[in-house]
XYZ file of C-alpha atoms in Angstrom:
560
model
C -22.256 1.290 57.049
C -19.685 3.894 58.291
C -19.186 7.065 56.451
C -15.220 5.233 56.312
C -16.719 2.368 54.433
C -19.358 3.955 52.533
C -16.281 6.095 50.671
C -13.621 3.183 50.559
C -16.794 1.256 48.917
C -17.283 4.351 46.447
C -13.647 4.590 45.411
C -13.689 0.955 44.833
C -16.571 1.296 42.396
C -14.739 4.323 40.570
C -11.331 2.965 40.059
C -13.347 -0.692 38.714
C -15.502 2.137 36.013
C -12.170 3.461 35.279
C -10.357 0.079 34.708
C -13.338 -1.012 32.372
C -12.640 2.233 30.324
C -9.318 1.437 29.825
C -10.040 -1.727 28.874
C -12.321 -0.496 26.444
C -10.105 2.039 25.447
C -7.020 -0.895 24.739
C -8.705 -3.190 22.599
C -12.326 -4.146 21.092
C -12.555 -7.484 22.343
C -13.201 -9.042 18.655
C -10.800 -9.305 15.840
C -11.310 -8.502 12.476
C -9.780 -8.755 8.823
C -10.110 -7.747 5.546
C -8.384 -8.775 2.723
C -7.993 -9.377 -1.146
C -8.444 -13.003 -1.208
C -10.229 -15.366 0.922
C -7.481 -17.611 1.471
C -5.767 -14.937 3.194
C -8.455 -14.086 5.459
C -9.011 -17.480 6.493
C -4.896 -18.228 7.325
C -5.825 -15.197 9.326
C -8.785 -16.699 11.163
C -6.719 -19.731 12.126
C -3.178 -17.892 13.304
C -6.460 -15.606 15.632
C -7.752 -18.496 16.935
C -4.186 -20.332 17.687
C -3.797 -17.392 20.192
C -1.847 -15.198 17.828
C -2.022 -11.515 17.131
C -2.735 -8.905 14.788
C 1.236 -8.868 13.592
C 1.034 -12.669 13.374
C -1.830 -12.860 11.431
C -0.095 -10.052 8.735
C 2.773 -12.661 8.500
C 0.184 -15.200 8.016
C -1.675 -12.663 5.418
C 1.368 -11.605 3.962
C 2.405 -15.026 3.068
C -0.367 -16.805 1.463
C -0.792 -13.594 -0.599
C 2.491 -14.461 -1.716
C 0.930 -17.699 -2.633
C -2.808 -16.919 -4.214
C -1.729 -13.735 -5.636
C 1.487 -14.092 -7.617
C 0.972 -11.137 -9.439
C 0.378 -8.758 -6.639
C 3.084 -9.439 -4.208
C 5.660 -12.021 -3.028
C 8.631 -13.646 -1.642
C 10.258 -11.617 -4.451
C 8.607 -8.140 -3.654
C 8.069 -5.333 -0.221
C 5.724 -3.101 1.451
C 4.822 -1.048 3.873
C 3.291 -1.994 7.180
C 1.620 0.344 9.552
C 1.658 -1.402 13.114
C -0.419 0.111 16.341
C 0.540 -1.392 19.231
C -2.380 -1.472 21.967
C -2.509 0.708 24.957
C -4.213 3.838 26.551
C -1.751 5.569 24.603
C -1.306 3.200 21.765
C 2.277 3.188 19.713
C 2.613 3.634 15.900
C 5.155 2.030 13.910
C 6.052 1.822 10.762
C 7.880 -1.139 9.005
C 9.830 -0.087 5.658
C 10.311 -3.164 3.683
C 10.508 -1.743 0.298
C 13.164 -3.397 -1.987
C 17.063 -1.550 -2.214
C 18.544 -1.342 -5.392
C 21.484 -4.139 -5.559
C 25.104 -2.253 -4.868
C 26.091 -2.904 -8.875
C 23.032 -0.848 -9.628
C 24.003 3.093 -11.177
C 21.914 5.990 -12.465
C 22.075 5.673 -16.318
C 21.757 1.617 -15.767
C 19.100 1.704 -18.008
C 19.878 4.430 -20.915
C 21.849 3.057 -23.841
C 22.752 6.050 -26.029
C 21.741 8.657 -23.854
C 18.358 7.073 -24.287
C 16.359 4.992 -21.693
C 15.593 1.809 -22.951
C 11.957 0.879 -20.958
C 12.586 -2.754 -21.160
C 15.247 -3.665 -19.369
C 13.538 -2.226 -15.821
C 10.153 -3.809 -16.855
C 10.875 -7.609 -17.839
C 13.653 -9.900 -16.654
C 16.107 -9.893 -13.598
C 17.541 -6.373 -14.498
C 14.500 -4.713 -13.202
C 13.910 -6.310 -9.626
C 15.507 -5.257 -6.940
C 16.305 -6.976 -3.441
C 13.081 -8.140 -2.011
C 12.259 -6.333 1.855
C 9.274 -9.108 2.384
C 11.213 -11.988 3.820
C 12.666 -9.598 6.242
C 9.330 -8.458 6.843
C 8.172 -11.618 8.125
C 10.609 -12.107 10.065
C 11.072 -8.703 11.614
C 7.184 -9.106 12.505
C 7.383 -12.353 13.728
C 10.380 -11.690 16.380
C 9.892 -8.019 17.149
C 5.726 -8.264 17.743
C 4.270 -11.627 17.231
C 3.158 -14.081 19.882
C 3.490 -17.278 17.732
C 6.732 -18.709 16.165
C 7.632 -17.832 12.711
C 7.201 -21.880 11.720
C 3.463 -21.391 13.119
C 2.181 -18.171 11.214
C 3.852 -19.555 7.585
C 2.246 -23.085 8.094
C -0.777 -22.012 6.011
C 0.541 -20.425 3.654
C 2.954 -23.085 2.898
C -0.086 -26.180 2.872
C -1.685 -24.073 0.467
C 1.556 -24.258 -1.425
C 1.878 -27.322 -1.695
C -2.501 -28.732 -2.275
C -2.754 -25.401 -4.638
C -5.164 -22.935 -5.220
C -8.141 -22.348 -8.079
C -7.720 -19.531 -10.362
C -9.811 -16.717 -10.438
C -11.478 -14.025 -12.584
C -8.594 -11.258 -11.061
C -5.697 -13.833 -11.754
C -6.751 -14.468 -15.362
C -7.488 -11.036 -15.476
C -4.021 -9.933 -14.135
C -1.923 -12.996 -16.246
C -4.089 -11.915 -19.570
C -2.328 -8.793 -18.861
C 1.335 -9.972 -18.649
C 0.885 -13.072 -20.731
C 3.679 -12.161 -23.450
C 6.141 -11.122 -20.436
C 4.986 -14.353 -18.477
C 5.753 -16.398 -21.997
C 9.312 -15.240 -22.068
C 10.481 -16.893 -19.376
C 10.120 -20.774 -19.049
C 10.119 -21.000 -15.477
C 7.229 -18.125 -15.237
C 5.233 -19.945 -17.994
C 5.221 -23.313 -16.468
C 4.634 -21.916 -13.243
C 1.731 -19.582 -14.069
C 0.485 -20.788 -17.222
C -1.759 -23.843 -18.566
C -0.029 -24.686 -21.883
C 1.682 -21.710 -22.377
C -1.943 -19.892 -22.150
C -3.529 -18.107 -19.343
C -5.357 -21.074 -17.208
C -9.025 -21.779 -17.018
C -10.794 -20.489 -14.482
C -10.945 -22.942 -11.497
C -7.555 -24.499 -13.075
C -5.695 -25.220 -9.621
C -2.175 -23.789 -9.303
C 0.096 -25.863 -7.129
C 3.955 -24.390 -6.120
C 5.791 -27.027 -4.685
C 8.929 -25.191 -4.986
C 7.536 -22.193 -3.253
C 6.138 -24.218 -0.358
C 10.235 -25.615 0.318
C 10.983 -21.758 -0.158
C 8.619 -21.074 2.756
C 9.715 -24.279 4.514
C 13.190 -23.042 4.484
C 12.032 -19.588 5.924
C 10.030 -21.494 9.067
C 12.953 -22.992 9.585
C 15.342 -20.653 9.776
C 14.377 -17.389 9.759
C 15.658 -14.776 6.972
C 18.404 -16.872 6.688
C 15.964 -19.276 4.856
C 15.814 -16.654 2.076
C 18.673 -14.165 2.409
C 21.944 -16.839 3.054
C 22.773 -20.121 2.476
C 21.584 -22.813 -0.614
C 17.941 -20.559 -1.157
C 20.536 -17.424 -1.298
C 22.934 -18.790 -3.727
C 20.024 -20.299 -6.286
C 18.367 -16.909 -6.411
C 21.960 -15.353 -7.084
C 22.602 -17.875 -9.932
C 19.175 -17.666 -11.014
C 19.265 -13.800 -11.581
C 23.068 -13.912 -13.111
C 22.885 -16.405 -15.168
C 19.467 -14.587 -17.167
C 21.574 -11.511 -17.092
C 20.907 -9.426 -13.607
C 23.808 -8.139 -10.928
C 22.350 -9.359 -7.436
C 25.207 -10.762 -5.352
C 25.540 -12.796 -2.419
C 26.040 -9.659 -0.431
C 22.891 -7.591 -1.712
C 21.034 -10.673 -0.246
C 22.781 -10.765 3.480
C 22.914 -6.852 4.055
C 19.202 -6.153 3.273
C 17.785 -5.354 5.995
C 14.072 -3.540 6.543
C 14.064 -0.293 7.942
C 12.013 0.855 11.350
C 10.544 4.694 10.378
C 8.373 6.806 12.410
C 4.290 7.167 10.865
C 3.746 10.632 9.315
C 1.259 11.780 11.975
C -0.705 14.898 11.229
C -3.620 16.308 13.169
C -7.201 16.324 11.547
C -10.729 18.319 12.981
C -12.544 16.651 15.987
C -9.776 15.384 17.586
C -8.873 13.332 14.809
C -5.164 12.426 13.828
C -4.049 10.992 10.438
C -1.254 7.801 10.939
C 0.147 7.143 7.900
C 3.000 6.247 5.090
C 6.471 8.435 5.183
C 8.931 8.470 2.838
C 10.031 6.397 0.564
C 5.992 6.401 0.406
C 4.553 9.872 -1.371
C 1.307 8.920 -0.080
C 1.229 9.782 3.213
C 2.449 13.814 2.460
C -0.067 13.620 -0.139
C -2.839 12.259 1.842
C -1.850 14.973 4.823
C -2.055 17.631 2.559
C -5.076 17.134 0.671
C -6.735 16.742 3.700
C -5.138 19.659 5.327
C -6.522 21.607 2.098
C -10.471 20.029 2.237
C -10.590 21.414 6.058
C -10.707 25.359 4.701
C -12.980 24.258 1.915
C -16.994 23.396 2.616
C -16.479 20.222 0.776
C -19.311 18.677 3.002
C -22.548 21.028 2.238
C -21.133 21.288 -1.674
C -22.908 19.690 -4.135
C -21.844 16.626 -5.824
C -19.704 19.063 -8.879
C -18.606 21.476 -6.626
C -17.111 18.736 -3.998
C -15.575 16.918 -6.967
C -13.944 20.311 -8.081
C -12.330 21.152 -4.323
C -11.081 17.176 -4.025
C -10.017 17.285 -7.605
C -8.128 20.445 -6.972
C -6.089 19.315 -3.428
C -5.214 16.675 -5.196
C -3.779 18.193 -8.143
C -1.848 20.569 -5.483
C -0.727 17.246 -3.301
C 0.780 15.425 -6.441
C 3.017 18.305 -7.732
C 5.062 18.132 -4.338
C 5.631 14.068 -4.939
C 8.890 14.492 -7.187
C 10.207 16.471 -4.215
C 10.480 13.227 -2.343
C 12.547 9.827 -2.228
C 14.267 7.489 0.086
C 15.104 9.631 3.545
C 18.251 7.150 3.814
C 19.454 9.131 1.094
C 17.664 11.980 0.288
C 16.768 15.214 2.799
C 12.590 15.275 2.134
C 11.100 18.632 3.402
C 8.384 17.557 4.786
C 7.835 20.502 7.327
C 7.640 23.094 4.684
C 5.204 20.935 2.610
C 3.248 20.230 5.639
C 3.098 23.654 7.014
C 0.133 25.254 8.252
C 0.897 28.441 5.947
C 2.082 26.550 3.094
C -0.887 24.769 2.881
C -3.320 27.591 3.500
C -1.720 29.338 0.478
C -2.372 26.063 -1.839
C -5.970 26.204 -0.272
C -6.384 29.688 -0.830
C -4.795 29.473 -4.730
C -7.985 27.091 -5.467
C -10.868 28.885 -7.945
C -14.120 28.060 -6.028
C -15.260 27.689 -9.758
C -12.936 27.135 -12.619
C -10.174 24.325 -12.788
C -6.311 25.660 -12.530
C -4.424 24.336 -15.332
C -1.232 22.590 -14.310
C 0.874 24.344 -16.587
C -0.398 27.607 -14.013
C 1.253 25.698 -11.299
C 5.039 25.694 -10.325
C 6.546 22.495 -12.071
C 7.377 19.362 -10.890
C 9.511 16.222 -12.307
C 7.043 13.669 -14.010
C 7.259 10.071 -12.745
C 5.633 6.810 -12.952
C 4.805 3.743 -10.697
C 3.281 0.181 -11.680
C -0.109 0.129 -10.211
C -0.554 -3.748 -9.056
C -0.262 -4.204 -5.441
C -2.261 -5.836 -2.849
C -3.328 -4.127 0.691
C -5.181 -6.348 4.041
C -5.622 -4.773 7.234
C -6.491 -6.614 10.614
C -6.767 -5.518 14.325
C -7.156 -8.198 17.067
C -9.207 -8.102 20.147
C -6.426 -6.414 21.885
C -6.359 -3.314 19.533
C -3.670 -4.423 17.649
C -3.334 -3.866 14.049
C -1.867 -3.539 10.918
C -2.522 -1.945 7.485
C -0.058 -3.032 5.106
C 0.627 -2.551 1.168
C 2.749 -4.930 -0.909
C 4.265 -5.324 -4.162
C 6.104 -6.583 -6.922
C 5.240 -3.445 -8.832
C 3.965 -4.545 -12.510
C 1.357 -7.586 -12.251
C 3.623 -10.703 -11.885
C 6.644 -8.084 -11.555
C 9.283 -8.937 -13.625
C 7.448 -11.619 -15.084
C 10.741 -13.723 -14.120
C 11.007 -16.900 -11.757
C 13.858 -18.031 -10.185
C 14.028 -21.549 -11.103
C 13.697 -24.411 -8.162
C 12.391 -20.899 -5.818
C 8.475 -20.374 -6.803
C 9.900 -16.903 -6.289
C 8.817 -14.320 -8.916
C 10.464 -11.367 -8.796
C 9.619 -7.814 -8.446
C 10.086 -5.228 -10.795
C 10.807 -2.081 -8.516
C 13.360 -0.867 -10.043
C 11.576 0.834 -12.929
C 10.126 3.011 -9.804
C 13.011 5.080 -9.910
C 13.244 8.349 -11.943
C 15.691 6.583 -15.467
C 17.030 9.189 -16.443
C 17.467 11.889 -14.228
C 19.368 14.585 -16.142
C 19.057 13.606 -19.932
C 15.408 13.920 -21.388
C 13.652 15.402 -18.344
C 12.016 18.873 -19.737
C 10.750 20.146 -15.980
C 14.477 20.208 -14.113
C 16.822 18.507 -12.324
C 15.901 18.330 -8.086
C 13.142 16.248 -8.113
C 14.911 13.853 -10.195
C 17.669 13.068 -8.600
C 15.975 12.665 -5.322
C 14.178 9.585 -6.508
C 17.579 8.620 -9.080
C 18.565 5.092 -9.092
C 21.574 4.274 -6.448
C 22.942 1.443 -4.803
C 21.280 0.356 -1.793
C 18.428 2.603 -2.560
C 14.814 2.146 -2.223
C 12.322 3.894 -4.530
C 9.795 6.505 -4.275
C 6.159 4.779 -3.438
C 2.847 6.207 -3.481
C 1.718 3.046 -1.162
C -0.308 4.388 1.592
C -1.499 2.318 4.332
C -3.531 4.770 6.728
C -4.976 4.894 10.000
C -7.397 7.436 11.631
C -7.983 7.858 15.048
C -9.906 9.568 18.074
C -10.681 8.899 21.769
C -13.737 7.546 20.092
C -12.758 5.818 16.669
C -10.602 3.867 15.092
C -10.171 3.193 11.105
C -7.756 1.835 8.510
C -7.841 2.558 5.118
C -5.809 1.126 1.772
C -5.421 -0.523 -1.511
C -3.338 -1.498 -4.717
C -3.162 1.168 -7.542
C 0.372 2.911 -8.044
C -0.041 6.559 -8.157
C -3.882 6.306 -7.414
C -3.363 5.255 -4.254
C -3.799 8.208 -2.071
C -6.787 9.200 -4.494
C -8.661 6.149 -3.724
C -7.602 6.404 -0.179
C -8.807 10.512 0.248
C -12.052 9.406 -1.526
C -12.659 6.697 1.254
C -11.840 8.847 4.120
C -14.162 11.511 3.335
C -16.640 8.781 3.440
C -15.411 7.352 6.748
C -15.721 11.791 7.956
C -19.214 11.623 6.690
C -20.548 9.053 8.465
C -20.981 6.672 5.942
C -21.379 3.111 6.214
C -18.293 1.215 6.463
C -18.908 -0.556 3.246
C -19.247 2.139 1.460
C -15.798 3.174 1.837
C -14.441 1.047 -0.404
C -17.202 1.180 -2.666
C -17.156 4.402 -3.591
C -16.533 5.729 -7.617
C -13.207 6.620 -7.569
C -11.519 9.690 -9.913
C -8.207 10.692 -9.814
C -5.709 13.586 -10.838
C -2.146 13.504 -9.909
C -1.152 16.980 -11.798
C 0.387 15.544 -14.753
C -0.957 14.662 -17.064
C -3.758 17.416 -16.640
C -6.677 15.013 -16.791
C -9.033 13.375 -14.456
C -9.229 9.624 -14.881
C -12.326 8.155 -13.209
C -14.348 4.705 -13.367
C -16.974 4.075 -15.211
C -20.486 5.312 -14.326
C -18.595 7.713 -11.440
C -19.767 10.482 -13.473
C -23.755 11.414 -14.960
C -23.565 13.228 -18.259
C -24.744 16.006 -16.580
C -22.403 16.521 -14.166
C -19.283 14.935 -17.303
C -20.288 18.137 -18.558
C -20.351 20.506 -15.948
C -16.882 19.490 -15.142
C -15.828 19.988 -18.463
C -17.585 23.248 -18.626
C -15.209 24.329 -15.506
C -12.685 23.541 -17.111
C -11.855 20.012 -16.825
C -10.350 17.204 -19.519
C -12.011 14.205 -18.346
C -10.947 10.517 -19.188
C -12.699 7.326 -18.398
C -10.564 4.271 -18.094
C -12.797 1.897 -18.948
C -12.746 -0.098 -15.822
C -12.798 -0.475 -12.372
C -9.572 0.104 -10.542
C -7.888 -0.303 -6.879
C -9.266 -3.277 -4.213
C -9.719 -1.203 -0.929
C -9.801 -3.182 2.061
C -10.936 -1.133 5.477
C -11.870 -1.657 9.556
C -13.691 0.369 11.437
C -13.467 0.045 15.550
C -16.080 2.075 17.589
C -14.866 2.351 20.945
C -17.864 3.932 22.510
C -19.954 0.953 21.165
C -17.323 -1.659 21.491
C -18.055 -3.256 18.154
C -15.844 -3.512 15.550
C -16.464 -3.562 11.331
C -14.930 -4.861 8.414
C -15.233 -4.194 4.357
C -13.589 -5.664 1.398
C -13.652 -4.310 -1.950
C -16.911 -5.473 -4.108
C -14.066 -4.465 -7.346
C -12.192 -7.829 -6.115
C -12.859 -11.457 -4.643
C -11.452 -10.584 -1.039
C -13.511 -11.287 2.103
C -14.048 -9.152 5.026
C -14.406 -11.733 8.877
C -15.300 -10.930 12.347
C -13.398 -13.358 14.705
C -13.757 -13.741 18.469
């Protein structure tokens, strides 16, 4: 062989090692899901297997969610979706289909004699606001799917219509909202067995859901947001005393944001939630904090006092934020290198800061019943996404001839922005109720990634989110096995109230009291809270990893 050949036979063989690398380095070759309910994960197994992708298996997720889980998320609720689009350099996107307040909506909507009357933004068509997931479908669908809408609703829509068997979380969830789900006929009959929550096993058929879907595979979001479905839910919600119009319906639209990206040890780099989500700033910042601390070689106190300690730090800065479409959130000074050494620095290796030590910050409150899934094809596609209806079963109010149960969002924003709050005025107002405007969120769908790794991380919980999420991303930065990310005993403090809430049994006596010897007010909950669902892709090994959350009745799949 000539010299000639010997190197044109060499150069071959290097640019074929450096195709397979980038092959390797574009996608895993498998799929996998994980998700709350196994339903879900099997619509996703099927839309896979059809020759669809990661984005059409989240519509195909997202919409038999809608289905088994009517109080987590819906038709009548948003999210958040985090999208990574395969490629040596892949491409982050985020999809911003949280709910708008209708255009009738004002700031002291709720307050009747200077007062804010909690009711009317918890129960009834007053309290939800436009739903974002239609859109969402359909956004995903035409912007990033491979299949037809039609094709990624089809399951959730058969389930529709042969029903599904209740569970211990739906009884669980509907013995929670029963009274709520009782005042409203169309709610009751829908959800109930007798005007009781149903047995377990009882199946749950929604015929007029399945049409609703129907009417979305064959048209698009004009299925839901114009035309006959448009004008029932209009007369639905007026007629039982809300202010959607026509219009609120046809100008919703979802919003395209770019991922809050911040830049972790080891080549690392956090992909996650921006406003209107909290969660992602929060998540960015406590983990900005934990890299000056030795929360590694600490023992198990002393890493529970640095964690609970970023995250008391992280949580002051959420009233700061709301809706960028309305709002200016300053998100480089609360994500600066300095400003975040000095919160660091602030922390007592030893003794607990009392809030009331810190600089104040509005108070605020979220419903804590979501859902999350995440799912990455064999291309290295994926999506973690969190949805809601806020409260479980939302407003606890049907739209009669829909199956749509409607979100209750709107109690997200701050009420009463300038009467009764005793800790100021800015925060406030920048999550204050507004027409067109979408609330504050602590939903954080998450990515982490590294020439070498790949892994998504969420759940359901309001304002615990990005506790549950830091918790499982240490474990995910130790090594741990990937189902022990979502298994992990979860504790939370979000500055206000100055407490830590944790599970049950995530504390020994021993260590309940050398926490409250530092300083600490402790508070069990008395149950188990959150349903994490995570992936894990190794690129070096080519294999990828999925966990659902042993809290819930989700299922975890590996698909070729």
């Amino acid at each position: 062989m000539s010299f000639a050949a010997a190197l044109q036979r060499l150069a071959l063989g290097a640019c074929l090692a450096l195709l397979a690398c980038a092959a390797q380095a574009q996608g895993p070759g498998h799929a996998a899901i994980a998700s709350p309910h196994s339903e879900a994960t099997s619509a996703a197994q099927r839309i896979l297997q059809q020759g669809g992708n990661a984005f059409d298996a989240a519509v195909a997720i997202s919409a038999t969610l809608a289905v088994v889980e009517p109080y987590g998320s819906g038709l009548g609720g948003g999210g958040f979706f985090l999208l990574r689009e395969s490629g040596v350099t892949p491409r982050y996107t985020f999809l911003d289909a949280r709910e708008r307040a209708p255009a009738s909506a004002r700031a002291d909507m709720y307050l009747k004699d200077g007062k804010v009357q909690p009711g009317l933004s918890v129960n009834g068509p007053l309290a939800a606001a436009i739903p974002g997931l239609p859109q969402a479908l359909a956004d995903l669908a035409s912007t990033h799917g491979k299949l037809p809408l039609k094709d990624s609703l089809a399951p959730a829509i058969r389930l529709a219509n042969q029903g599904f068997a209740v569970d211990r979380i739906y009884r669980d969830r509907a013995t929670m909202r029963l009274s709520a789900l009782r005042d409203d006929a169309e709610s009751a009959r829908l959800f109930l067995s007798g005007n009781e929550v149903p047995a377990l096993g009882t199946v749950i058929r929604q015929p007029e859901l399945a049409a609703t879907l129907q009417a979305m595979a064959e048209q698009g979001r004009d299925g839901f947001y114009r035309g006959p479905m448009a004008r029932r839910l209009v007369e639905g919600v007026r007629q039982a005393g809300g202010i959607w119009t026509l219009d609120d319906l046809a100008g919703y639209r979802t919003a395209w944001r770019e991922p809050l990206r911040y830049p972790l040890a080891d080549q690392r780099e956090l992909i996650s939630s921006p406003p209107p989500s909290a969660g992602g700033v929060a998540l960015a910042q406590s983990l900005a904090m934990l890299q000056r601390l030795p929360w590694q070689s600490a023992e198990p106190v002393q890493r529970s006092h640095y964690v609970i300690e970023v995250l008391r730090r992280a949580y002051r800065d959420r009233g700061l934020l709301g809706d960028p479409d309305y709002v200016n959130n300053p998100i480089n000074k609360l994500l600066a290198r300095q400003y975040l050494t000095g919160l660091a620095d602030s922390i007592d290796v030893y003794q607990a800061t009392p809030s009331s030590a810190l600089p104040p910050s509005p108070p605020w409150r979220e419903g804590d019943h979501t859902t999350h899934f995440a799912v990455i094809d064999g291309d290295g596609n994926a999506v973690s996404a969190t949805l809601s209806v806020n409260l479980p079963f939302g407003a606890a109010f049907s739209v009669p001839g829909t199956g749509v149960v409607l979100n209750n969002e709107m109690d997200d924003f701050a009420a009463d922005p300038g009467g009764s709050n005793s800790y100021g005025l800015a925060g406030s107002q920048a999550n204050a109720v507004a027409a067109g405007k979408r609330p504050l969120s602590s939903m954080s769908p998450t990515f982490i990634e590294s020439p070498s790794q790949f892994a998504t991380f969420g759940t359901p919980g309001g304002s615990r989110i990005p506790s549950m999420v830091l918790l499982s991303v240490l474990g995910f930065l130790e090594g741990q096995p990937v189902a022990e990310w979502p298994a992990t005993p979860r504790y939370h403090h979000q500055y206000l109230p100055d407490v830590v809430e944790h599970e049950p049994g995530t504390f020994s006596a021993r260590q309940k009291t050398e926490l409250e010897g530092r300083g600490y007010r402790l508070k069990d909950v008395g149950r188990q809270y959150g349903n994490q669902q995570v992936l894990y892709w190794d690129k070096a090994g080519g294999t990828v990893e999925a966990a659902s959350d042993p809290r819930g009745v989700g299922r975890a799949a590996i698909v070729d």
